[in-house]
Amino acid sequence: MLAVDDGSDLPYIAAMTKTEIYAQTAREIEAVLEGETNVVARMATVSCLLHQAFDDYFWTGFYVVDPEKSEELVVGPYQGTLGCLRIPFSRGVCGAAARTGEVQIVQDVHAFPGHIACDARSQSEIVVPVYAPDGKLFAVFDVDSTEVGSFDAADAEGLKTILDKVII
Ligand code: SME
């Protein structure tokens, strides 16, 4: 939210659009990560700043492709309540993103066959594949919301722009 002084006695609050919040958060992330090459530090910073930027982000973080087990994700840096530690590519929304390489937007997790409920409060979800510079899948980025239907194409675009630059 942005406080605007319009010259009247009472300032009004202009709501920023999601696209504006993603753009502002992207600038913050870029500034904080300038010169930082450690991948864990980079992922932790992205999780933290995105989680803080949106009120409806309930669980925000990475599941990394396990280099020691083919087709399995292991939890990485995140913000929120306790997440499942491991997710096979064959299961859940995260598994679907890893398997297909495509963004998954789930308006109602109860209607998604095979959804993994790490926390019963989660109602909708977006999962974005994260690639290394060599083009290989490195991780997926998962955001859960306590509201049904929180995510749309603006979230997919905003997140992809940020996540394209996280693994260097
Ligand atoms: N719901 C996810 C599992 C991860 S947690 O929500 C943190 C899924 O179905 O893949």
PDB file of C-alpha atoms and ligand atoms in Angstrom:
ATOM      1  CA  MET A   1       0.000   0.000   0.000  1.00  0.00           C
ATOM      2  CA  LEU A   2       1.179   3.495  -0.787  1.00  0.00           C
ATOM      3  CA  ALA A   3       0.222   6.569   1.239  1.00  0.00           C
ATOM      4  CA  VAL A   4      -0.523   9.496  -1.071  1.00  0.00           C
ATOM      5  CA  ASP A   5      -0.742  13.127   0.087  1.00  0.00           C
ATOM      6  CA  ASP A   6      -3.364  14.717  -2.156  1.00  0.00           C
ATOM      7  CA  GLY A   7      -3.427  17.992  -0.255  1.00  0.00           C
ATOM      8  CA  SER A   8      -6.601  17.162   1.660  1.00  0.00           C
ATOM      9  CA  ASP A   9      -6.641  16.734   5.429  1.00  0.00           C
ATOM     10  CA  LEU A  10      -6.815  12.961   5.175  1.00  0.00           C
ATOM     11  CA  PRO A  11      -4.274  11.082   3.041  1.00  0.00           C
ATOM     12  CA  TYR A  12      -5.805   8.227   1.068  1.00  0.00           C
ATOM     13  CA  ILE A  13      -4.195   4.886   0.451  1.00  0.00           C
ATOM     14  CA  ALA A  14      -3.615   3.923  -3.177  1.00  0.00           C
ATOM     15  CA  ALA A  15      -3.404   0.160  -3.614  1.00  0.00           C
ATOM     16  CA  MET A  16      -0.491  -1.005  -5.745  1.00  0.00           C
ATOM     17  CA  THR A  17      -1.310  -3.597  -8.374  1.00  0.00           C
ATOM     18  CA  LYS A  18       0.277  -7.030  -8.125  1.00  0.00           C
ATOM     19  CA  THR A  19       2.421  -6.211 -11.153  1.00  0.00           C
ATOM     20  CA  GLU A  20       3.709  -3.065  -9.414  1.00  0.00           C
ATOM     21  CA  ILE A  21       4.480  -4.999  -6.227  1.00  0.00           C
ATOM     22  CA  TYR A  22       6.393  -7.647  -8.214  1.00  0.00           C
ATOM     23  CA  ALA A  23       8.355  -4.934 -10.038  1.00  0.00           C
ATOM     24  CA  GLN A  24       9.224  -3.168  -6.772  1.00  0.00           C
ATOM     25  CA  THR A  25      10.183  -6.451  -5.078  1.00  0.00           C
ATOM     26  CA  ALA A  26      12.318  -7.419  -8.085  1.00  0.00           C
ATOM     27  CA  ARG A  27      14.264  -4.158  -7.695  1.00  0.00           C
ATOM     28  CA  GLU A  28      14.750  -4.786  -3.966  1.00  0.00           C
ATOM     29  CA  ILE A  29      15.943  -8.349  -4.576  1.00  0.00           C
ATOM     30  CA  GLU A  30      18.372  -7.200  -7.260  1.00  0.00           C
ATOM     31  CA  ALA A  31      19.815  -4.532  -4.953  1.00  0.00           C
ATOM     32  CA  VAL A  32      20.211  -6.909  -1.979  1.00  0.00           C
ATOM     33  CA  LEU A  33      21.753  -9.701  -4.094  1.00  0.00           C
ATOM     34  CA  GLU A  34      24.209  -7.464  -5.971  1.00  0.00           C
ATOM     35  CA  GLY A  35      27.579  -9.270  -5.794  1.00  0.00           C
ATOM     36  CA  GLU A  36      26.247 -12.285  -3.832  1.00  0.00           C
ATOM     37  CA  THR A  37      27.060 -15.556  -5.584  1.00  0.00           C
ATOM     38  CA  ASN A  38      25.993 -18.079  -2.926  1.00  0.00           C
ATOM     39  CA  VAL A  39      22.929 -19.874  -4.211  1.00  0.00           C
ATOM     40  CA  VAL A  40      21.430 -20.612  -0.771  1.00  0.00           C
ATOM     41  CA  ALA A  41      21.756 -16.943   0.206  1.00  0.00           C
ATOM     42  CA  ARG A  42      20.116 -15.941  -3.065  1.00  0.00           C
ATOM     43  CA  MET A  43      17.199 -18.363  -2.657  1.00  0.00           C
ATOM     44  CA  ALA A  44      16.686 -17.384   1.010  1.00  0.00           C
ATOM     45  CA  THR A  45      16.577 -13.685   0.088  1.00  0.00           C
ATOM     46  CA  VAL A  46      14.051 -14.232  -2.707  1.00  0.00           C
ATOM     47  CA  SER A  47      11.797 -16.291  -0.382  1.00  0.00           C
ATOM     48  CA  CYS A  48      11.976 -13.702   2.368  1.00  0.00           C
ATOM     49  CA  LEU A  49      11.344 -10.580   0.288  1.00  0.00           C
ATOM     50  CA  LEU A  50       8.468 -12.117  -1.705  1.00  0.00           C
ATOM     51  CA  HIS A  51       6.874 -13.482   1.472  1.00  0.00           C
ATOM     52  CA  GLN A  52       7.020 -10.026   3.049  1.00  0.00           C
ATOM     53  CA  ALA A  53       5.667  -8.292  -0.061  1.00  0.00           C
ATOM     54  CA  PHE A  54       2.279 -10.048  -0.213  1.00  0.00           C
ATOM     55  CA  ASP A  55      -0.203 -10.423   2.652  1.00  0.00           C
ATOM     56  CA  ASP A  56      -1.739 -13.572   1.177  1.00  0.00           C
ATOM     57  CA  TYR A  57       1.556 -15.460   0.741  1.00  0.00           C
ATOM     58  CA  PHE A  58       1.302 -18.141   3.426  1.00  0.00           C
ATOM     59  CA  TRP A  59       4.139 -20.491   2.422  1.00  0.00           C
ATOM     60  CA  THR A  60       6.849 -19.218   0.090  1.00  0.00           C
ATOM     61  CA  GLY A  61       9.915 -21.106  -0.989  1.00  0.00           C
ATOM     62  CA  PHE A  62      12.008 -23.513  -2.998  1.00  0.00           C
ATOM     63  CA  TYR A  63      12.036 -27.249  -3.542  1.00  0.00           C
ATOM     64  CA  VAL A  64      15.407 -28.079  -5.084  1.00  0.00           C
ATOM     65  CA  VAL A  65      16.051 -30.994  -7.461  1.00  0.00           C
ATOM     66  CA  ASP A  66      18.046 -33.497  -5.376  1.00  0.00           C
ATOM     67  CA  PRO A  67      21.339 -34.110  -7.210  1.00  0.00           C
ATOM     68  CA  GLU A  68      21.590 -37.515  -5.501  1.00  0.00           C
ATOM     69  CA  LYS A  69      18.127 -38.826  -6.384  1.00  0.00           C
ATOM     70  CA  SER A  70      16.713 -38.590  -9.839  1.00  0.00           C
ATOM     71  CA  GLU A  71      13.219 -37.158 -10.052  1.00  0.00           C
ATOM     72  CA  GLU A  72      12.954 -36.059  -6.422  1.00  0.00           C
ATOM     73  CA  LEU A  73      12.637 -32.587  -4.899  1.00  0.00           C
ATOM     74  CA  VAL A  74      14.012 -31.719  -1.461  1.00  0.00           C
ATOM     75  CA  VAL A  75      12.966 -28.657   0.499  1.00  0.00           C
ATOM     76  CA  GLY A  76      15.170 -25.574   0.211  1.00  0.00           C
ATOM     77  CA  PRO A  77      15.009 -22.073   1.730  1.00  0.00           C
ATOM     78  CA  TYR A  78      11.448 -21.045   2.596  1.00  0.00           C
ATOM     79  CA  GLN A  79       9.237 -18.850   4.782  1.00  0.00           C
ATOM     80  CA  GLY A  80       6.096 -20.155   6.475  1.00  0.00           C
ATOM     81  CA  THR A  81       4.999 -23.168   8.468  1.00  0.00           C
ATOM     82  CA  LEU A  82       6.765 -26.538   8.299  1.00  0.00           C
ATOM     83  CA  GLY A  83       6.941 -27.827   4.722  1.00  0.00           C
ATOM     84  CA  CYS A  84       7.168 -31.451   3.555  1.00  0.00           C
ATOM     85  CA  LEU A  85      10.842 -32.395   3.208  1.00  0.00           C
ATOM     86  CA  ARG A  86      10.714 -34.412  -0.016  1.00  0.00           C
ATOM     87  CA  ILE A  87       8.381 -34.532  -3.018  1.00  0.00           C
ATOM     88  CA  PRO A  88       8.807 -37.046  -5.859  1.00  0.00           C
ATOM     89  CA  PHE A  89       8.320 -35.644  -9.380  1.00  0.00           C
ATOM     90  CA  SER A  90       5.302 -37.965  -9.626  1.00  0.00           C
ATOM     91  CA  ARG A  91       3.372 -36.216  -6.840  1.00  0.00           C
ATOM     92  CA  GLY A  92       1.645 -32.981  -6.026  1.00  0.00           C
ATOM     93  CA  VAL A  93       1.636 -29.566  -7.643  1.00  0.00           C
ATOM     94  CA  CYS A  94       5.400 -29.200  -7.182  1.00  0.00           C
ATOM     95  CA  GLY A  95       5.976 -32.577  -8.841  1.00  0.00           C
ATOM     96  CA  ALA A  96       3.778 -31.524 -11.781  1.00  0.00           C
ATOM     97  CA  ALA A  97       5.837 -28.324 -12.264  1.00  0.00           C
ATOM     98  CA  ALA A  98       9.105 -30.305 -12.124  1.00  0.00           C
ATOM     99  CA  ARG A  99       7.802 -32.985 -14.500  1.00  0.00           C
ATOM    100  CA  THR A 100       6.300 -30.682 -17.123  1.00  0.00           C
ATOM    101  CA  GLY A 101       8.600 -27.655 -16.761  1.00  0.00           C
ATOM    102  CA  GLU A 102       5.474 -25.489 -16.776  1.00  0.00           C
ATOM    103  CA  VAL A 103       4.009 -23.057 -14.255  1.00  0.00           C
ATOM    104  CA  GLN A 104       1.160 -24.651 -12.286  1.00  0.00           C
ATOM    105  CA  ILE A 105      -1.645 -22.398 -11.031  1.00  0.00           C
ATOM    106  CA  VAL A 106      -4.156 -24.164  -8.788  1.00  0.00           C
ATOM    107  CA  GLN A 107      -7.200 -22.065  -7.833  1.00  0.00           C
ATOM    108  CA  ASP A 108      -8.497 -24.635  -5.337  1.00  0.00           C
ATOM    109  CA  VAL A 109      -6.027 -27.188  -4.012  1.00  0.00           C
ATOM    110  CA  HIS A 110      -8.864 -29.494  -2.921  1.00  0.00           C
ATOM    111  CA  ALA A 111      -9.810 -29.931  -6.573  1.00  0.00           C
ATOM    112  CA  PHE A 112      -6.246 -30.856  -7.652  1.00  0.00           C
ATOM    113  CA  PRO A 113      -5.757 -34.635  -7.745  1.00  0.00           C
ATOM    114  CA  GLY A 114      -2.645 -35.580  -5.754  1.00  0.00           C
ATOM    115  CA  HIS A 115      -2.189 -32.207  -4.064  1.00  0.00           C
ATOM    116  CA  ILE A 116       0.110 -32.625  -1.054  1.00  0.00           C
ATOM    117  CA  ALA A 117      -1.308 -30.833   1.979  1.00  0.00           C
ATOM    118  CA  CYS A 118       1.676 -29.754   4.071  1.00  0.00           C
ATOM    119  CA  ASP A 119      -0.648 -27.391   5.969  1.00  0.00           C
ATOM    120  CA  ALA A 120      -4.455 -27.658   5.936  1.00  0.00           C
ATOM    121  CA  ARG A 121      -4.778 -23.860   5.728  1.00  0.00           C
ATOM    122  CA  SER A 122      -3.439 -23.803   2.170  1.00  0.00           C
ATOM    123  CA  GLN A 123      -6.268 -23.144  -0.341  1.00  0.00           C
ATOM    124  CA  SER A 124      -4.573 -22.120  -3.589  1.00  0.00           C
ATOM    125  CA  GLU A 125      -1.105 -22.446  -4.978  1.00  0.00           C
ATOM    126  CA  ILE A 126       1.326 -21.449  -7.738  1.00  0.00           C
ATOM    127  CA  VAL A 127       4.493 -23.368  -8.581  1.00  0.00           C
ATOM    128  CA  VAL A 128       7.110 -21.986 -10.988  1.00  0.00           C
ATOM    129  CA  PRO A 129      10.021 -24.031 -12.401  1.00  0.00           C
ATOM    130  CA  VAL A 130      13.453 -22.496 -11.726  1.00  0.00           C
ATOM    131  CA  TYR A 131      16.263 -23.108 -14.213  1.00  0.00           C
ATOM    132  CA  ALA A 132      20.047 -22.901 -13.926  1.00  0.00           C
ATOM    133  CA  PRO A 133      21.955 -20.874 -16.572  1.00  0.00           C
ATOM    134  CA  ASP A 134      22.746 -24.157 -18.404  1.00  0.00           C
ATOM    135  CA  GLY A 135      19.002 -24.636 -18.960  1.00  0.00           C
ATOM    136  CA  LYS A 136      18.632 -27.551 -16.522  1.00  0.00           C
ATOM    137  CA  LEU A 137      15.801 -27.594 -13.979  1.00  0.00           C
ATOM    138  CA  PHE A 138      17.360 -26.529 -10.662  1.00  0.00           C
ATOM    139  CA  ALA A 139      14.301 -26.173  -8.396  1.00  0.00           C
ATOM    140  CA  VAL A 140      10.661 -25.206  -8.260  1.00  0.00           C
ATOM    141  CA  PHE A 141       9.341 -22.170  -6.383  1.00  0.00           C
ATOM    142  CA  ASP A 142       6.099 -22.796  -4.505  1.00  0.00           C
ATOM    143  CA  VAL A 143       3.710 -20.204  -3.075  1.00  0.00           C
ATOM    144  CA  ASP A 144       0.639 -21.202  -1.065  1.00  0.00           C
ATOM    145  CA  SER A 145      -2.215 -18.895  -0.085  1.00  0.00           C
ATOM    146  CA  THR A 146      -4.881 -19.235   2.589  1.00  0.00           C
ATOM    147  CA  GLU A 147      -7.421 -17.836   0.079  1.00  0.00           C
ATOM    148  CA  VAL A 148      -8.983 -19.683  -2.856  1.00  0.00           C
ATOM    149  CA  GLY A 149      -8.000 -18.284  -6.273  1.00  0.00           C
ATOM    150  CA  SER A 150      -5.121 -16.057  -5.201  1.00  0.00           C
ATOM    151  CA  PHE A 151      -2.912 -16.570  -8.253  1.00  0.00           C
ATOM    152  CA  ASP A 152      -3.181 -15.653 -11.936  1.00  0.00           C
ATOM    153  CA  ALA A 153      -1.047 -14.797 -14.963  1.00  0.00           C
ATOM    154  CA  ALA A 154       0.289 -11.636 -13.264  1.00  0.00           C
ATOM    155  CA  ASP A 155       1.784 -13.786 -10.494  1.00  0.00           C
ATOM    156  CA  ALA A 156       3.269 -16.202 -13.034  1.00  0.00           C
ATOM    157  CA  GLU A 157       4.892 -13.315 -14.947  1.00  0.00           C
ATOM    158  CA  GLY A 158       6.107 -11.481 -11.846  1.00  0.00           C
ATOM    159  CA  LEU A 159       7.581 -14.615 -10.312  1.00  0.00           C
ATOM    160  CA  LYS A 160       9.199 -15.843 -13.548  1.00  0.00           C
ATOM    161  CA  THR A 161      10.967 -12.506 -14.021  1.00  0.00           C
ATOM    162  CA  ILE A 162      12.427 -12.695 -10.498  1.00  0.00           C
ATOM    163  CA  LEU A 163      13.233 -16.420 -10.569  1.00  0.00           C
ATOM    164  CA  ASP A 164      14.979 -16.270 -13.963  1.00  0.00           C
ATOM    165  CA  LYS A 165      17.826 -14.397 -12.262  1.00  0.00           C
ATOM    166  CA  VAL A 166      18.145 -16.263  -8.943  1.00  0.00           C
ATOM    167  CA  ILE A 167      20.418 -19.152  -9.938  1.00  0.00           C
ATOM    168  CA  ILE A 168      23.680 -17.792 -11.393  1.00  0.00           C
TER     169      ILE A 168
HETATM  170  N1  SME B   1       1.287 -28.418  -1.877  1.00  0.00           N
HETATM  171  C1  SME B   1       2.526 -28.794  -2.499  1.00  0.00           C
HETATM  172  C2  SME B   1       3.499 -29.358  -1.493  1.00  0.00           C
HETATM  173  C3  SME B   1       4.399 -28.343  -0.884  1.00  0.00           C
HETATM  174  S1  SME B   1       3.707 -27.478   0.375  1.00  0.00           S
HETATM  175  O1  SME B   1       2.473 -26.858  -0.014  1.00  0.00           O
HETATM  176  C4  SME B   1       4.757 -26.437   1.075  1.00  0.00           C
HETATM  177  C5  SME B   1       2.280 -29.791  -3.609  1.00  0.00           C
HETATM  178  O2  SME B   1       1.180 -30.318  -3.754  1.00  0.00           O
HETATM  179  O3  SME B   1       3.223 -30.069  -4.334  1.00  0.00           O
END
